[in-house]
PDB file of C-alpha atoms in Angstrom:
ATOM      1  CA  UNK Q   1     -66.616  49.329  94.906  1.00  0.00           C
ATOM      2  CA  UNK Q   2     -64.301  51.430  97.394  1.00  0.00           C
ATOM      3  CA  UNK Q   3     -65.877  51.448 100.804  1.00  0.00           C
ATOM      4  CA  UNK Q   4     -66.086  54.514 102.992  1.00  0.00           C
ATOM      5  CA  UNK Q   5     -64.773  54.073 106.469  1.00  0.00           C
ATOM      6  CA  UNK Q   6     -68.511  54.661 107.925  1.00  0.00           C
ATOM      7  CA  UNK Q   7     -69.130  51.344 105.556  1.00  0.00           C
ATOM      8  CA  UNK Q   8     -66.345  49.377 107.329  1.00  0.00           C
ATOM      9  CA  UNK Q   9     -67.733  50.663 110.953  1.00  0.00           C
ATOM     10  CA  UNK Q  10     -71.119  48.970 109.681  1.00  0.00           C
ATOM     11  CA  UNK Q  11     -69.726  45.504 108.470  1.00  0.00           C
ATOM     12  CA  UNK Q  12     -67.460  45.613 112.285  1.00  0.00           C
ATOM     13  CA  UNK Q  13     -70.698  46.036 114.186  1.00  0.00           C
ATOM     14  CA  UNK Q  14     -72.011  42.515 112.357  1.00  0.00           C
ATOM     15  CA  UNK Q  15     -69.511  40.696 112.840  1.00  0.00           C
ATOM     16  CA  UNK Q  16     -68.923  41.958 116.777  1.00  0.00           C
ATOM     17  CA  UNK Q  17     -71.786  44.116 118.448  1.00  0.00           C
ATOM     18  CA  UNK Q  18     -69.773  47.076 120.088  1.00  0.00           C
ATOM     19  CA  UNK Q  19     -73.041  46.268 122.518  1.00  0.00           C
ATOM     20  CA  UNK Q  20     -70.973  42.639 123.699  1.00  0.00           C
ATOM     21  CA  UNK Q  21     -68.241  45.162 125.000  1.00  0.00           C
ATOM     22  CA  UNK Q  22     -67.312  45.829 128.431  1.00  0.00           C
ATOM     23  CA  UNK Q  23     -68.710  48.683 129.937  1.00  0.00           C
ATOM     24  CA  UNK Q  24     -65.433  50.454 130.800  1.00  0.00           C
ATOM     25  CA  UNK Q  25     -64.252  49.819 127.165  1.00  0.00           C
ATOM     26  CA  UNK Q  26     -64.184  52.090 124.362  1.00  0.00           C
ATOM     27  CA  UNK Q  27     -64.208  50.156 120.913  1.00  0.00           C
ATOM     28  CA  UNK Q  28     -64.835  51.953 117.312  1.00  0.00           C
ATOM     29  CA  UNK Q  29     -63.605  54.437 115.576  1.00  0.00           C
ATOM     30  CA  UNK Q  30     -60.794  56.140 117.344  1.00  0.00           C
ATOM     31  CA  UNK Q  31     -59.409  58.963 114.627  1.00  0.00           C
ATOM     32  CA  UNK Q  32     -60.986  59.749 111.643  1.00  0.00           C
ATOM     33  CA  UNK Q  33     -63.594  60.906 109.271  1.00  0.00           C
ATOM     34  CA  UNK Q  34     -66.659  58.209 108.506  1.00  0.00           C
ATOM     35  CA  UNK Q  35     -66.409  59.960 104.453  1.00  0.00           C
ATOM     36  CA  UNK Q  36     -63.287  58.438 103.891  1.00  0.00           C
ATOM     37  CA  UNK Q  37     -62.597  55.739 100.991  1.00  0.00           C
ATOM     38  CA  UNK Q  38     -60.846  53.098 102.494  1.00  0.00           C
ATOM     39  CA  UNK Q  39     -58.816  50.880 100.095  1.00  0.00           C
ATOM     40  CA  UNK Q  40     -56.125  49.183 102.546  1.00  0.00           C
ATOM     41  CA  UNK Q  41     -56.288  48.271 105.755  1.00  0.00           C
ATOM     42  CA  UNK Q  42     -53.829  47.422 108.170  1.00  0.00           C
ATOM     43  CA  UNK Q  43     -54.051  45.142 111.122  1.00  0.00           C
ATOM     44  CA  UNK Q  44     -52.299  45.720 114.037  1.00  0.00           C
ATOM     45  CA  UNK Q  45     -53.015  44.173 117.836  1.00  0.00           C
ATOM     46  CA  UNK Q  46     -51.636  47.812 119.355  1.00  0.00           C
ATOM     47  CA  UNK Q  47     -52.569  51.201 118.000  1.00  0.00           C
ATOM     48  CA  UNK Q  48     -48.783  52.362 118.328  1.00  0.00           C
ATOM     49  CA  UNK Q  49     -46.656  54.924 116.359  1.00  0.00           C
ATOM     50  CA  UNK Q  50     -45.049  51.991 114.678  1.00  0.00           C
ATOM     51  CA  UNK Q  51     -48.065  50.698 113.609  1.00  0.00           C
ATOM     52  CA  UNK Q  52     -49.440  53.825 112.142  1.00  0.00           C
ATOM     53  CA  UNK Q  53     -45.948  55.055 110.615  1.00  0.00           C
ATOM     54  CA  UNK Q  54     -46.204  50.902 109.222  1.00  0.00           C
ATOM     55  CA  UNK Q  55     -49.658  51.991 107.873  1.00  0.00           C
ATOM     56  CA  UNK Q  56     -48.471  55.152 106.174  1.00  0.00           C
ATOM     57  CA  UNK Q  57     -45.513  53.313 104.712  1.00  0.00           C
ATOM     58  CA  UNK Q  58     -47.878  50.904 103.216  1.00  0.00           C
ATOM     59  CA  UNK Q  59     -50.149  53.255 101.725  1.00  0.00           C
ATOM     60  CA  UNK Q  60     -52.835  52.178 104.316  1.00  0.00           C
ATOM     61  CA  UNK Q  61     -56.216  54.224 105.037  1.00  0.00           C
ATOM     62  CA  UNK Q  62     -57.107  52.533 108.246  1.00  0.00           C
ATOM     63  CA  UNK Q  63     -55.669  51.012 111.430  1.00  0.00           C
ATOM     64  CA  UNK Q  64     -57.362  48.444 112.667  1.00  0.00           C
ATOM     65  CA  UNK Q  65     -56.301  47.608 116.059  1.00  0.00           C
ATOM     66  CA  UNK Q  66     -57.933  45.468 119.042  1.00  0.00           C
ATOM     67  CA  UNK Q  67     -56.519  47.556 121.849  1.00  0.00           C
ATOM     68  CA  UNK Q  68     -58.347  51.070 121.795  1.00  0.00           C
ATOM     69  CA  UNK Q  69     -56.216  53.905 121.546  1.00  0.00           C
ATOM     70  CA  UNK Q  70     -58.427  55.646 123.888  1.00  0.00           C
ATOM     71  CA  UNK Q  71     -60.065  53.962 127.023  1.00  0.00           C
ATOM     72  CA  UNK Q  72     -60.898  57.427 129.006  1.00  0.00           C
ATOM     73  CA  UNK Q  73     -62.233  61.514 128.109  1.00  0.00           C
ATOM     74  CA  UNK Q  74     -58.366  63.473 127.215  1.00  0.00           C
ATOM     75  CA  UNK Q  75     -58.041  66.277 129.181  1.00  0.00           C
ATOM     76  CA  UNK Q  76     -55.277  67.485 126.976  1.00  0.00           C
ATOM     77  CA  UNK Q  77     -53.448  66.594 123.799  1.00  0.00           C
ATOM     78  CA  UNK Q  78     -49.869  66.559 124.090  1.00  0.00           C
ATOM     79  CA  UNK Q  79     -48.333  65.107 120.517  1.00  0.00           C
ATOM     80  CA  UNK Q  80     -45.034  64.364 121.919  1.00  0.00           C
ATOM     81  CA  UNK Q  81     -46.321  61.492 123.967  1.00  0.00           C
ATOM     82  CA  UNK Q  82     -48.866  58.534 123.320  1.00  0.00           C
ATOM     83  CA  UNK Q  83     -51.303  58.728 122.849  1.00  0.00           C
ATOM     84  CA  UNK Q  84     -50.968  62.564 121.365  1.00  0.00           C
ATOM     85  CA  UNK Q  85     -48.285  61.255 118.835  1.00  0.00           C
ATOM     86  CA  UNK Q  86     -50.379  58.794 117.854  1.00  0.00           C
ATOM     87  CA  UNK Q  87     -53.252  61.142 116.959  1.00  0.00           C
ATOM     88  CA  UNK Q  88     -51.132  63.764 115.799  1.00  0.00           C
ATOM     89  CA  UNK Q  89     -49.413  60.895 112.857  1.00  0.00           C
ATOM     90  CA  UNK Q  90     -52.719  59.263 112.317  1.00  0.00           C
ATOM     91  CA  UNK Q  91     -54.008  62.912 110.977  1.00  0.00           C
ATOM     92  CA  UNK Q  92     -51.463  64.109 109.440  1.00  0.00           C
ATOM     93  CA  UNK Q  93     -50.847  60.959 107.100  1.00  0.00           C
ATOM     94  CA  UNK Q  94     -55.221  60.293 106.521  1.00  0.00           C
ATOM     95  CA  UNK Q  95     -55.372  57.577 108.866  1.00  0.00           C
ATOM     96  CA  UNK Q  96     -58.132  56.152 110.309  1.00  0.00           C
ATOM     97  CA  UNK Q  97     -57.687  54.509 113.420  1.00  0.00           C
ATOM     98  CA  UNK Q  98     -60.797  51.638 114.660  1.00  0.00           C
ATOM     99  CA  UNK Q  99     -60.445  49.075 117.420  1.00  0.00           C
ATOM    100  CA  UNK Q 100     -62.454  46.003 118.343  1.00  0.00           C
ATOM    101  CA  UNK Q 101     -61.436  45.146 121.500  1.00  0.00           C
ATOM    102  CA  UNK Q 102     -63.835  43.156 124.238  1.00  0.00           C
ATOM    103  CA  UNK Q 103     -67.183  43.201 121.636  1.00  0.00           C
ATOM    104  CA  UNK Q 104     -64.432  41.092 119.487  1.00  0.00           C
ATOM    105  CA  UNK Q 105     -63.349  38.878 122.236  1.00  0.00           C
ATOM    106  CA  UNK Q 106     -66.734  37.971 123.365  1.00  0.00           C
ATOM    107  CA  UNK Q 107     -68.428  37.857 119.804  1.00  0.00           C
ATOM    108  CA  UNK Q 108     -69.371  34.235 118.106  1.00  0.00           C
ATOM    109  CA  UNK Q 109     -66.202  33.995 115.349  1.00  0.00           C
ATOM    110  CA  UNK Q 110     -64.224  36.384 117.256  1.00  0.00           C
ATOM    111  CA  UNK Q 111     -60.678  35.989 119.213  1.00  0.00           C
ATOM    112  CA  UNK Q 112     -61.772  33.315 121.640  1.00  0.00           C
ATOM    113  CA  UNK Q 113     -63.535  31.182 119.436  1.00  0.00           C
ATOM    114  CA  UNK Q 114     -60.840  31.289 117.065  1.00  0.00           C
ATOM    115  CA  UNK Q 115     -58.410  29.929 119.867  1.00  0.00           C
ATOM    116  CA  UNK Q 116     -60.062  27.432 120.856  1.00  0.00           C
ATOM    117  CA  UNK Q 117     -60.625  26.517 117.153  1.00  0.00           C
ATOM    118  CA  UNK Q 118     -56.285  26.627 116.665  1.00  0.00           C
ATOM    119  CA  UNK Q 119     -56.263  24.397 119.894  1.00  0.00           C
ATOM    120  CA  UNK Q 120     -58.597  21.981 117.905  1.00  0.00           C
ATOM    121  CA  UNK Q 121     -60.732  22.052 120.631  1.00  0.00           C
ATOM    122  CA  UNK Q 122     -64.237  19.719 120.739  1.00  0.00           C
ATOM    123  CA  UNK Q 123     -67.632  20.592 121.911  1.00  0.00           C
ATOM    124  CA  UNK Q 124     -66.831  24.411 122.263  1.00  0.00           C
ATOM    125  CA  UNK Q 125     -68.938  26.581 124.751  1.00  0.00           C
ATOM    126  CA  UNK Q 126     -68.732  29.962 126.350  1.00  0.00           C
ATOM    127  CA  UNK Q 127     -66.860  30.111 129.548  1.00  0.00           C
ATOM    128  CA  UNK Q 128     -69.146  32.971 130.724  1.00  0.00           C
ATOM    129  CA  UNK Q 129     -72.051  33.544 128.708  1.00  0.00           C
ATOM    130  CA  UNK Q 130     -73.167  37.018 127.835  1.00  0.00           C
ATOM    131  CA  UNK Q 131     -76.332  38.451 128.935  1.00  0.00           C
ATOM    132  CA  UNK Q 132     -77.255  39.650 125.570  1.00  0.00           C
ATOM    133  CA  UNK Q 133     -76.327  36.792 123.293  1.00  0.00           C
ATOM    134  CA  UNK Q 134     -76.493  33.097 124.398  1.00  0.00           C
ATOM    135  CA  UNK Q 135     -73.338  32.580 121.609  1.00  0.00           C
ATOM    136  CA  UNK Q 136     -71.375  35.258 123.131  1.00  0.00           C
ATOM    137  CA  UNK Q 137     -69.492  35.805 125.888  1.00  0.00           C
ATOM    138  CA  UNK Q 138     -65.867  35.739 127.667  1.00  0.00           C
ATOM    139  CA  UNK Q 139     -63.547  32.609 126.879  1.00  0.00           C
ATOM    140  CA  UNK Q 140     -64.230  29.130 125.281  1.00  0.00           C
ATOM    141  CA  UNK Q 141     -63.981  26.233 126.690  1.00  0.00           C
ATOM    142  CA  UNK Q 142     -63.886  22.744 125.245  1.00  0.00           C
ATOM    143  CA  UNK Q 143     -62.231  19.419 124.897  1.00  0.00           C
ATOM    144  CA  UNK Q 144     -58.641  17.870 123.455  1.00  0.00           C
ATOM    145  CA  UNK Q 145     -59.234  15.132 120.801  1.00  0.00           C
ATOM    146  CA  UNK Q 146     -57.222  12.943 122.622  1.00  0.00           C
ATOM    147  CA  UNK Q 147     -55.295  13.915 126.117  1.00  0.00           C
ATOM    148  CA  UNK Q 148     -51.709  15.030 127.096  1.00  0.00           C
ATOM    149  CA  UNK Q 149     -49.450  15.658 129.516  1.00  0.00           C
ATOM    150  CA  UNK Q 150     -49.544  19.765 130.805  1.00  0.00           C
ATOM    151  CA  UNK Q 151     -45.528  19.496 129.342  1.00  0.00           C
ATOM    152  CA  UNK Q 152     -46.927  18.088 125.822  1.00  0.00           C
ATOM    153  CA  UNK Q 153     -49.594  21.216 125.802  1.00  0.00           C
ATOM    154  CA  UNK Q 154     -47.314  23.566 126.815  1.00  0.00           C
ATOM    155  CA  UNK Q 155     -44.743  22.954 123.723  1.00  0.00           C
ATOM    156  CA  UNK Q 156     -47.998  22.247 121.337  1.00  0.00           C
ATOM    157  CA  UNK Q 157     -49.304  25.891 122.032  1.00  0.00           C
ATOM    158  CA  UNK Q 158     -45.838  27.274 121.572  1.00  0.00           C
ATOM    159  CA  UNK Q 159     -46.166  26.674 118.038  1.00  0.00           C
ATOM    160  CA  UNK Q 160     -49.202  27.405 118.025  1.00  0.00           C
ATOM    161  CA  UNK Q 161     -48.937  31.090 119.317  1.00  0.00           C
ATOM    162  CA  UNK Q 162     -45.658  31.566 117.752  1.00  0.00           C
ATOM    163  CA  UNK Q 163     -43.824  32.067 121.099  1.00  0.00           C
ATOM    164  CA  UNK Q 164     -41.467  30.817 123.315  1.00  0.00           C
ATOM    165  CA  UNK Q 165     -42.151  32.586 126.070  1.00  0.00           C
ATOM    166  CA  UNK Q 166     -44.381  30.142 128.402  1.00  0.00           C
ATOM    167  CA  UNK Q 167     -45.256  30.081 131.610  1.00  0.00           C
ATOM    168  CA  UNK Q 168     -46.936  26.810 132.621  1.00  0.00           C
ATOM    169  CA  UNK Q 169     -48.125  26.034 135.945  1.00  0.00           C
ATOM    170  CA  UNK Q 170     -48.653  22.494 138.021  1.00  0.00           C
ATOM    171  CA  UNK Q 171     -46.994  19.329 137.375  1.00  0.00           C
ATOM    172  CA  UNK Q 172     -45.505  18.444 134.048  1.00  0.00           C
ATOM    173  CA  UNK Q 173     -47.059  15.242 134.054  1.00  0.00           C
ATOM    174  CA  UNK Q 174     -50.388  16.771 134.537  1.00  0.00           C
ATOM    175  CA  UNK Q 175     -53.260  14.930 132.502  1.00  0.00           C
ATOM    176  CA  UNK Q 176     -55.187  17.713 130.599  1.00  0.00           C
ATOM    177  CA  UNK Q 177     -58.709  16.893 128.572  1.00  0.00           C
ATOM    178  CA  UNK Q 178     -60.477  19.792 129.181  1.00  0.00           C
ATOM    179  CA  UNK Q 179     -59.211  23.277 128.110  1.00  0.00           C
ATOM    180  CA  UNK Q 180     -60.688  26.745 128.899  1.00  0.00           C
ATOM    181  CA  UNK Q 181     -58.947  29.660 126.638  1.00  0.00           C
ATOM    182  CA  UNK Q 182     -59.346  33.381 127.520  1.00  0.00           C
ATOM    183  CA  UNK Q 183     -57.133  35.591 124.952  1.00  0.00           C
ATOM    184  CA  UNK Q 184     -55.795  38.643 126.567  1.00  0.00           C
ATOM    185  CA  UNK Q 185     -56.008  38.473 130.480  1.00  0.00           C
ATOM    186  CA  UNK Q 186     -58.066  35.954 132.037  1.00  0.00           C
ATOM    187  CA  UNK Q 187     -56.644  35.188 135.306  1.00  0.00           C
ATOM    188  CA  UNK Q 188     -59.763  36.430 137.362  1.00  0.00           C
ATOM    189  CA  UNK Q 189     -61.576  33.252 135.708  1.00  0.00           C
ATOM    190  CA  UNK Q 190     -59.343  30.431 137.300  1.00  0.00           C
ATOM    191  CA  UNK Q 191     -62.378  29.681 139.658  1.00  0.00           C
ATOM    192  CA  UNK Q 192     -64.914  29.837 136.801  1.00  0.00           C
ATOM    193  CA  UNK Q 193     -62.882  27.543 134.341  1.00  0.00           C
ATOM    194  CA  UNK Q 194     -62.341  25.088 136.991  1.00  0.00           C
ATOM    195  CA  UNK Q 195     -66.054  24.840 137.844  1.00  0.00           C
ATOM    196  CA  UNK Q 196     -66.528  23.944 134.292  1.00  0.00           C
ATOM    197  CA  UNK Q 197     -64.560  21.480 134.631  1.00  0.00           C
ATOM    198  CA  UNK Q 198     -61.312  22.605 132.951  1.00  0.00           C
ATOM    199  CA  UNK Q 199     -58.342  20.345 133.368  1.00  0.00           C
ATOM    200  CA  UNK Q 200     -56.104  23.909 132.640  1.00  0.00           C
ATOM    201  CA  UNK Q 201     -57.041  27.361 131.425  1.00  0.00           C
ATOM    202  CA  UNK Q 202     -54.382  29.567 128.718  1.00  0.00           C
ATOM    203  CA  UNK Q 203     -54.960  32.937 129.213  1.00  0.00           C
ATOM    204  CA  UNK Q 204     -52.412  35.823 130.074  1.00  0.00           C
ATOM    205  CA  UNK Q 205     -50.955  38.285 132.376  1.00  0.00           C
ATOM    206  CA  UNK Q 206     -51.259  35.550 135.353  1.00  0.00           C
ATOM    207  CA  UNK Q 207     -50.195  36.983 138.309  1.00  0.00           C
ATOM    208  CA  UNK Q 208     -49.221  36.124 142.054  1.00  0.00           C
ATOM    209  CA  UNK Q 209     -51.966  35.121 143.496  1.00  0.00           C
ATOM    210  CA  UNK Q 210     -54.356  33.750 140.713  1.00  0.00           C
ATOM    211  CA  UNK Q 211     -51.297  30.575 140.567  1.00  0.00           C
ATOM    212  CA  UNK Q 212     -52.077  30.467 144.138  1.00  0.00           C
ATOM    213  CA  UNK Q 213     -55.293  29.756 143.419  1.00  0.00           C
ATOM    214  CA  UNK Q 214     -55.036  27.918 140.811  1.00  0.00           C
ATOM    215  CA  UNK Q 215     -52.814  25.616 142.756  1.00  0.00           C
ATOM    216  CA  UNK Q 216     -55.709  25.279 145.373  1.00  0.00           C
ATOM    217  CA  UNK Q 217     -57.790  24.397 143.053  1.00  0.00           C
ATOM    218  CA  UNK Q 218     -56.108  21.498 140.935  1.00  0.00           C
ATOM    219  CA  UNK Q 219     -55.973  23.416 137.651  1.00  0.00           C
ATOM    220  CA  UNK Q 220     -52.671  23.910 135.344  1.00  0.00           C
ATOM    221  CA  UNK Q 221     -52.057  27.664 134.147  1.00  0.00           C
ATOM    222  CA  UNK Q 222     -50.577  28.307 130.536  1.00  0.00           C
ATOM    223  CA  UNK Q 223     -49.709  31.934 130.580  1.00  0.00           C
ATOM    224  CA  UNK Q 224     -49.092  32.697 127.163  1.00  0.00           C
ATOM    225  CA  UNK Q 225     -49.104  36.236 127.724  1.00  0.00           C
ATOM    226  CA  UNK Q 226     -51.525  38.783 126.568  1.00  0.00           C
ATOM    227  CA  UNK Q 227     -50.101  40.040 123.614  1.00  0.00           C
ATOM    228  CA  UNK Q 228     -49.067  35.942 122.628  1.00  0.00           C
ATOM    229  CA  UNK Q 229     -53.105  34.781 123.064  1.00  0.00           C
ATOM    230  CA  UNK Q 230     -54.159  38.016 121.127  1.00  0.00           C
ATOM    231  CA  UNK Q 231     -51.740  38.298 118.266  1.00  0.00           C
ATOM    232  CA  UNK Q 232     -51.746  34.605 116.993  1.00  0.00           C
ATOM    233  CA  UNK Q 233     -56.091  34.956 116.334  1.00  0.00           C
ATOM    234  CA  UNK Q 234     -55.856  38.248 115.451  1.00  0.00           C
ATOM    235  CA  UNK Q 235     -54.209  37.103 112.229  1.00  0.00           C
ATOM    236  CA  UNK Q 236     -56.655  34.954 111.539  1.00  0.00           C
ATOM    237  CA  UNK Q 237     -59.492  37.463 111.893  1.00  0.00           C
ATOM    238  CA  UNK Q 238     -57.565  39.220 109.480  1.00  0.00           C
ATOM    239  CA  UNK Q 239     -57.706  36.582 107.154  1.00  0.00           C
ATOM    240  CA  UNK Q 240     -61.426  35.844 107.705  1.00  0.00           C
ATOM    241  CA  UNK Q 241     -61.976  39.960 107.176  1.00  0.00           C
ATOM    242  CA  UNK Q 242     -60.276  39.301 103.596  1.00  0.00           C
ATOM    243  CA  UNK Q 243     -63.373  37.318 103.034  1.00  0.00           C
ATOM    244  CA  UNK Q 244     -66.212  39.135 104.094  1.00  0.00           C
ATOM    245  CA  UNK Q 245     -65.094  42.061 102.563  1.00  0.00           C
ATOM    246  CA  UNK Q 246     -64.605  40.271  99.291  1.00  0.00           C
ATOM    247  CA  UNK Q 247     -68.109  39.109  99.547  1.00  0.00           C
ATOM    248  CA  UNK Q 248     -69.123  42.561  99.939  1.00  0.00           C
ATOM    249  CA  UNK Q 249     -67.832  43.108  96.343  1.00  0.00           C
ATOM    250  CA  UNK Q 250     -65.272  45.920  97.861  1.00  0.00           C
ATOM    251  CA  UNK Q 251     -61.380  46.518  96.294  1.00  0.00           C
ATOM    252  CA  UNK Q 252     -60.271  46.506  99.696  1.00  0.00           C
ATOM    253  CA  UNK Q 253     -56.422  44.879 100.511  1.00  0.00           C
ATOM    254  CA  UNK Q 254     -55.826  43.693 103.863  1.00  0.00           C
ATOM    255  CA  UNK Q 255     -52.640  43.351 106.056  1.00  0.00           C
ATOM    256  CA  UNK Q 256     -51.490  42.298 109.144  1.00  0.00           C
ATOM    257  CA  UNK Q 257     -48.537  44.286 110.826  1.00  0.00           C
ATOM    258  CA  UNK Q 258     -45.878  41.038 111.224  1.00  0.00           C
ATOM    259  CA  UNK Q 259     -43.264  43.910 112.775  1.00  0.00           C
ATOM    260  CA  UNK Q 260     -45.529  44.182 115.961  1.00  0.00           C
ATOM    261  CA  UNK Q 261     -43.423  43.337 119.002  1.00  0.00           C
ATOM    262  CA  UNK Q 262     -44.704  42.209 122.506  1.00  0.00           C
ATOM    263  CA  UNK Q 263     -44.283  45.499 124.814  1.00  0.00           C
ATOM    264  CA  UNK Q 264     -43.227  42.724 127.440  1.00  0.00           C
ATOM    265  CA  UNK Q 265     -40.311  41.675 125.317  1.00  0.00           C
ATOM    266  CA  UNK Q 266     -39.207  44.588 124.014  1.00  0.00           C
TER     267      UNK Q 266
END
């Protein structure tokens, strides 16, 4: 069977409630038509022209992204610049163009759970609980099998995330146990992942004054960056969607877009 896209939307909303999201996001269909047959899909952290001129190269039908494409009402269209272009080459090539953003992060099997689950991590538990599901919620939080220094975790999770580009903060010879994990940016929960007792927290886009605080409080910082905590699980959703839609019985190829770049590297 050949899903429609309206079919795909359905099978998203089970495995993360667009109801988990934040309320200023905007997750779902982006572009497109719910009629459409669906036979590849493309998975790409950014909805970018790359990504959808990658999509169209590969004979894709849908771009699936985790950052929307749209966040806020357009007051105008202008196809020269994002995110007009990316409408305008998303039509014009029969793209569809879906994101799961903060409903995915916060969702039981979604980005967070999966890194703590590349971490290895022990006794896993939401950081912050959401108010409508007691197994959802921002970040994980749980515990090393056995402990390391903050300079043996640092080079673990750059193979892990496939990076190089760490920023780890406190001593080097830092004992860590405990780990809290928020993919994406996390910083505002430095106070919240040290009250659960979190020897450090890896999360991105860590600024100024959350190290500060951090400091203050006694917990190490990993800043793996947001696209570098994001990119690294989203793979693996994509390889857990490969599954699910195979138990659905659909003819449905899946790919993840391995030419993505971090914007902050670029």
């Amino acid at each position: 069977m050949v899903p429609r896209l309206s079919d795909i939307l359905e099978l998203l909303e089970k495995i993360a409630p667009s109801d988990l999201a934040e309320v200023w996001d905007n997750p779902g269909l982006q572009v497109g038509r719910y009629s459409q047959e669906i036979r590849k899909i493309l998975f790409s952290l950014d909805p970018t022209i790359e990504a959808i001129r990658t999509a169209q190269k590969g004979s894709a039908q849908l771009l699936l992204t985790h950052h929307p494409l749209i966040f806020k009402p357009l007051s105008r269209l202008d196809t020269d610049s994002f995110p007009g272009n990316v409408v305008s080459e998303a039509i014009k090539n029969g793209i569809s163009i879906v994101s799961a953003h903060t409903n995915l992060d916060m969702a039981k099997g979604g980005i967070n759970d999966v890194l703590a689950g590349l971490l290895d991590l022990q006794n896993v538990e939401v950081l912050v609980r959401s108010e409508k599901d007691n197994e959802a919620g921002l970040g994980r939080i749980g515990d090393l099998l056995h402990p390391v220094t903050l300079a043996a975790m640092t080079e673990s999770i750059k193979r892990i995330l496939g990076t190089g580009d760490l920023k780890p903060i406190g001593p080097k010879d830092r004992v860590v146990r405990r780990v809290a994990v928020v993919g994406g940016s996390g910083g505002d929960l430095v106070h919240m992942a040290c009250e659960r007792g979190a020897d450090i927290l890896l999360t991105g886009d860590i600024g100024h004054h959350q190290a500060l605080e951090a400091r203050a409080l006694g917990i190490a910082l990993i800043d793996g960056g947001h696209f570098g905590t994001e990119k690294a699980a989203f793979r693996v959703i994509a390889d857990h969607m490969r599954g699910v839609v195979t138990a659905e019985g659909w003819k449905v190829e899946i790919e993840v877009d391995e030419d993505e770049e971090d914007p902050m590297l670029i």
